[in-house]
Coordinates of C-alpha atoms and ligand atoms in Angstrom, one line a residue:
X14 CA 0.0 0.0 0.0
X15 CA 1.5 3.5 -1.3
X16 CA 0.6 6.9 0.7
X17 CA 2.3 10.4 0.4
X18 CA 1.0 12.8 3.1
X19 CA 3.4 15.5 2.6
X20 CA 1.5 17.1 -0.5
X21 CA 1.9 21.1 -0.9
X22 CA -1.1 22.3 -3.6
X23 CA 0.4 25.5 -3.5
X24 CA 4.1 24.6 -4.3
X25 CA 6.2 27.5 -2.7
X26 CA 3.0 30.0 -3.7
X27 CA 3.5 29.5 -7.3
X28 CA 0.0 27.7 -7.7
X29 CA -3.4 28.4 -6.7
X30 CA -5.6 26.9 -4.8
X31 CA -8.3 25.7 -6.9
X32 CA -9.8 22.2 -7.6
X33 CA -8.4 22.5 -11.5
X34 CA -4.9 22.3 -9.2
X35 CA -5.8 20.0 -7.0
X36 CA -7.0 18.0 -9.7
X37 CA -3.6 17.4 -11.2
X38 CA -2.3 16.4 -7.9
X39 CA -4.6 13.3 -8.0
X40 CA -4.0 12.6 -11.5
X41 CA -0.8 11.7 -10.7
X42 CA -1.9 10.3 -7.1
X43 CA -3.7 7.9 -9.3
X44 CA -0.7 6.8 -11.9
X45 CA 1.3 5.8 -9.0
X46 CA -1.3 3.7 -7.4
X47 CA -1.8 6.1 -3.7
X48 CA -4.3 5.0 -2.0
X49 CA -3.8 7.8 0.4
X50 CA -2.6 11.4 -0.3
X51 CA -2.3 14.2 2.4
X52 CA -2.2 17.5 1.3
X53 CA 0.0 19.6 3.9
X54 CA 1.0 22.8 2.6
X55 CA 3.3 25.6 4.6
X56 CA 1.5 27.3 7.2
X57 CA 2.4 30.9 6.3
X58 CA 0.3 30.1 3.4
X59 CA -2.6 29.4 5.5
X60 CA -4.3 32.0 4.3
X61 CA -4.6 31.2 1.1
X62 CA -6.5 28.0 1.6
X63 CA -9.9 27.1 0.7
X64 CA -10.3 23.8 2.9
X65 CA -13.7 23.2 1.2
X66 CA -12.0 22.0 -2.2
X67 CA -11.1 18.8 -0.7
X68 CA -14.6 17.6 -0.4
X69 CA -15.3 18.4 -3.6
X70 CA -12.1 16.7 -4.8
X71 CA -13.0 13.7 -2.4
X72 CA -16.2 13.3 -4.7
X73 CA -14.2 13.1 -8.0
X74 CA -11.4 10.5 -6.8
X75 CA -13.4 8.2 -4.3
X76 CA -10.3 5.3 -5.2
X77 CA -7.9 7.8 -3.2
X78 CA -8.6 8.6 0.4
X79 CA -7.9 12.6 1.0
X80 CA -6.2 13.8 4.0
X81 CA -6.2 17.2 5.3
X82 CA -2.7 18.4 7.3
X83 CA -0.3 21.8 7.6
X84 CA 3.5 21.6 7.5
X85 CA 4.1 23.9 10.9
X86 CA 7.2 25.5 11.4
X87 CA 8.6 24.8 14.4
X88 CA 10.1 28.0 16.4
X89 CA 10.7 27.8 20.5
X90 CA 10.0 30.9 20.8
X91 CA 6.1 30.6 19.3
X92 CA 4.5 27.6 20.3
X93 CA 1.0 29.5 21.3
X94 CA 0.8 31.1 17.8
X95 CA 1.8 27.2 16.5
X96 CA -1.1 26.0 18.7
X97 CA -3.4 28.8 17.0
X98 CA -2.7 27.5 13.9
X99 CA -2.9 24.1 14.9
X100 CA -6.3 24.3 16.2
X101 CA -7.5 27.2 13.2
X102 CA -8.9 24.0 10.9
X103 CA -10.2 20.4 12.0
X104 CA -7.2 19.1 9.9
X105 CA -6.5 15.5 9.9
X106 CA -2.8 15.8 11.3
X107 CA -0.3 18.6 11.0
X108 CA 3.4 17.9 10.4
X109 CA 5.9 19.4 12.2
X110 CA 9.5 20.5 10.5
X111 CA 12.3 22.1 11.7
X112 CA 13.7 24.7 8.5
X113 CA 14.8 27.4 10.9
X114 CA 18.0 27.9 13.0
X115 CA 17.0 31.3 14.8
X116 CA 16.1 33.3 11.7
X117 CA 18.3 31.5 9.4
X118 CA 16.1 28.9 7.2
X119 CA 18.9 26.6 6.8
X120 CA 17.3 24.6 4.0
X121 CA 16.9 27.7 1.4
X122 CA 20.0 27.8 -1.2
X123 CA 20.0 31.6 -0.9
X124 CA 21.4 31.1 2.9
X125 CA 23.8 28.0 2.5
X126 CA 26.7 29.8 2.9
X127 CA 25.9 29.8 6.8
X128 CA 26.9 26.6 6.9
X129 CA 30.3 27.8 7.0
X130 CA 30.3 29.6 9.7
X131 CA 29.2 26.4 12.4
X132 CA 30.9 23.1 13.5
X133 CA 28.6 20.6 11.8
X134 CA 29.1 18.5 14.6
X135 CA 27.5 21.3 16.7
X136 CA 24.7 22.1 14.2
X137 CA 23.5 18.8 13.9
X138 CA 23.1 18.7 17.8
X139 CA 21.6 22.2 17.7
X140 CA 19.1 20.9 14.6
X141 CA 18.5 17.7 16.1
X142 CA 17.5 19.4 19.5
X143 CA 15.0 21.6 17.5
X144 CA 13.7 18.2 15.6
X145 CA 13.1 16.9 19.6
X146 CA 11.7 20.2 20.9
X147 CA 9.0 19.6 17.9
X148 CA 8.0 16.0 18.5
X149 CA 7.5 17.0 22.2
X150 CA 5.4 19.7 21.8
X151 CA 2.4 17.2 21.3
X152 CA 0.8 19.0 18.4
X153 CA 2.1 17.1 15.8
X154 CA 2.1 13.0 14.9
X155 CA 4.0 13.6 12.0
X156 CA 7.4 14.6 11.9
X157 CA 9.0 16.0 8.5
X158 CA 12.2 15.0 6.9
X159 CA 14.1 13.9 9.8
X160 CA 17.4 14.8 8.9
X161 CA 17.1 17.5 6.6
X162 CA 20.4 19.2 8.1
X163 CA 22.0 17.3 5.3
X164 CA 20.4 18.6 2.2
X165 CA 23.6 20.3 1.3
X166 CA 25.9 17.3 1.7
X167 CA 27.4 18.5 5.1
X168 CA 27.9 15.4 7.4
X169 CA 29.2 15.2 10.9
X170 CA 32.0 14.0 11.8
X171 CA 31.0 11.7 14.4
X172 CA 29.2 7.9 13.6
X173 CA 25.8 8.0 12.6
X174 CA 24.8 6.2 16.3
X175 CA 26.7 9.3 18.3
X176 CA 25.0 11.9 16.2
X177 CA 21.3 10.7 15.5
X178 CA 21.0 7.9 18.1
X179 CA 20.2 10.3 21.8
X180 CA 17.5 12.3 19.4
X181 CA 16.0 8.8 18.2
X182 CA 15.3 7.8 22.2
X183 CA 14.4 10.9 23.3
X184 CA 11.5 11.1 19.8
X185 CA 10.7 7.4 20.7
X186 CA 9.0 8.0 23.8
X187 CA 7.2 11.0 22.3
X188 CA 5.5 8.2 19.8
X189 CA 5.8 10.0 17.1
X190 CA 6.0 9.3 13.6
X191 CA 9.2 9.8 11.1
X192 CA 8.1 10.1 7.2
X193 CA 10.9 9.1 4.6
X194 CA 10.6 11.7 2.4
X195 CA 11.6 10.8 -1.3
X196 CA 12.6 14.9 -2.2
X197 CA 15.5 14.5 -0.8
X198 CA 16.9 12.0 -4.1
X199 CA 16.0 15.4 -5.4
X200 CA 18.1 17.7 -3.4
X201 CA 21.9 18.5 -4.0
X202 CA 22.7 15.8 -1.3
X203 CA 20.6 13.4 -3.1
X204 CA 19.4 11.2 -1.0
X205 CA 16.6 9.8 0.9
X206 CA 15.3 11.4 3.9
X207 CA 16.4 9.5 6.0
X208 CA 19.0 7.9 4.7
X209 CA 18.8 4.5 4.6
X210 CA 21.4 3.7 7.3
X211 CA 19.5 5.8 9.9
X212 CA 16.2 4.0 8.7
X213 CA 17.8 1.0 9.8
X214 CA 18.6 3.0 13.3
X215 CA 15.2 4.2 13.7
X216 CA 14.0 0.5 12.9
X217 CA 15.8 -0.5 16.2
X218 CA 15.0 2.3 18.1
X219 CA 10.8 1.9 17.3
X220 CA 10.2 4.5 15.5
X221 CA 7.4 4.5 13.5
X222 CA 7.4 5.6 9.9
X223 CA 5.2 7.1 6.6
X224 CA 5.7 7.9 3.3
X225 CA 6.0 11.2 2.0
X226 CA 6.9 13.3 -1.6
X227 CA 6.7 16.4 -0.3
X228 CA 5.3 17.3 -3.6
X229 CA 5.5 20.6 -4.8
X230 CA 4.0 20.7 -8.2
X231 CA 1.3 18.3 -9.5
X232 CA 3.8 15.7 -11.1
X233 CA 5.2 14.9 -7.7
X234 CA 3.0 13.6 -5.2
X235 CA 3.8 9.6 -4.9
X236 CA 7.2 10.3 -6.4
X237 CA 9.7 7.5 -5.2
X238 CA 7.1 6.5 -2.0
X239 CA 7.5 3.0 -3.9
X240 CA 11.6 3.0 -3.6
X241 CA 11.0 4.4 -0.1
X242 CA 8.7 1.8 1.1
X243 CA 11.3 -1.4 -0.3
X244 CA 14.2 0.4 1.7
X245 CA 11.9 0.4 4.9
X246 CA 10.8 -2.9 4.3
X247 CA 14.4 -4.3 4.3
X248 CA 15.4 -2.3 7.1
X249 CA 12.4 -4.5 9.0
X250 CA 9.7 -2.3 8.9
X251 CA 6.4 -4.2 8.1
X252 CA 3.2 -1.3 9.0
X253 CA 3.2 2.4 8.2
X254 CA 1.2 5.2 9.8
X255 CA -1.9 6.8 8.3
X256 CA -3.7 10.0 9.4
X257 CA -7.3 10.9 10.0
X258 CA -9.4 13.0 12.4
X259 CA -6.0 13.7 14.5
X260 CA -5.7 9.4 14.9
X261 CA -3.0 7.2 13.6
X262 CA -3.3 4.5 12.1
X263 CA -0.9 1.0 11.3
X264 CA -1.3 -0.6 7.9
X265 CA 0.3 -3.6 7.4
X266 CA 3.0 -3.2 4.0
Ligands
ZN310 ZN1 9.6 21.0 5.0
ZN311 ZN1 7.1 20.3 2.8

């Protein structure tokens, strides 16, 4: 069973939000065989949503169950305006993601040259606390792109196990869910989010897992989920983690 519930309609604001968009979404939803597709777009483009599309949309795709979600930025210093916007719609789950250092969005190619200026060592520790911070705030099951520190190819020097595995414990008690999100093949690190070796880490640490695209235009959503979902599988995951009316869900895979 494929599912991608990291879906932006709106791309980075370079769409609009109207059911001849949405409809290309599930177009290619369809090709790649989803039987689930969560649509999650940025928060600061809350705004521009019209929530009452998906019904609609619903109607024309009944084959392809249609999640509503939010990708939240996570900030320390905001968590009652996060809860705000957590609680503004009746959305099926919200994912929480981590693509700010302070005020420096760590992810954006405009801004990589910051990267210079820290110990990666120290900035994955500083990242990874953030990533924690998130999954313990309670407000989101969802976790996005667990180690998207990476996405310019800057590693740390210590093992794998020293860096990621204190985060892994401290996000397994919080029960929430890690997605493997296929953009990163697509990013100039080019590779899976997470890689696969940490997949394998999480496997042993319990960390449950979904599938994700992060799509940003309508050829993406489902992209690579498939790929995804063999390199969990041999990592020893067997169930992934669906979303609806703020429950989650096992299916067996
Ligand atoms: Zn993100
Ligand atoms: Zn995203």
């Amino acid at each position: 069973m494929l599912v991608d519930y990291h879906v932006h309609a709106l791309g980075h604001k370079d769409r609009e939000h109207t059911l001849e968009n949405l409809i290309q979404y599930l177009e290619s939803a369809r090709e790649r065989n989803l039987t689930e597709i969560g649509f999650a777009d940025h928060d600061r483009y809350l705004p521009d949503l019209d929530f009452s599309l998906y019904s609609k949309l619903q109607e024309l795709f009944p084959d392809i169950k249609i999640r509503v979600g939010l990708e939240i930025d996570y900030f320390p210093d905001k968590i009652s305006e996060i809860k705000k916007i957590r609680n503004s719609f009746d959305f099926d789950y919200c994912i929480g993601s981590v693509h700010y250092i302070g005020d420096w969005m760590f992810d954006a190619d405009r801004y990589k040259d910051e990267f210079n200026n820290w110990d990666i060592d120290l900035l994955y520790e500083k990242y990874l606390s953030l990533v924690v911070a998130t999954a313990q705030t309670g407000f989101f099951p969802l976790i996005g792109h667990f180690d998207l520190i990476k996405i310019f190819g800057h590693r740390p020097k210590k093992s794998l196990e020293a860096t990621f595995y204190p985060a892994l414990k401290a996000i397994e008690k919080t029960g929430v869910v890690l997605e493997l999100n296929t953009n990163g093949w697509y990013k100039p690190v080019g590779e899976l989010y997470p890689s696969p070796e940490l997949i394998q880490l999480m496997f042993e640490c319990n960390i449950p897992i979904s599938l994700s695209s992060d799509a940003h235009h309508p050829d993406q959503p489902g992209r690579d989920v498939d790929k995804a979902l063999a390199i969990a599988k041999k990592a020893g995951y067997r169930r992934i983690a669906t979303f609806e009316k703020g429950k989650v869900n096992f299916v067996h895979v």
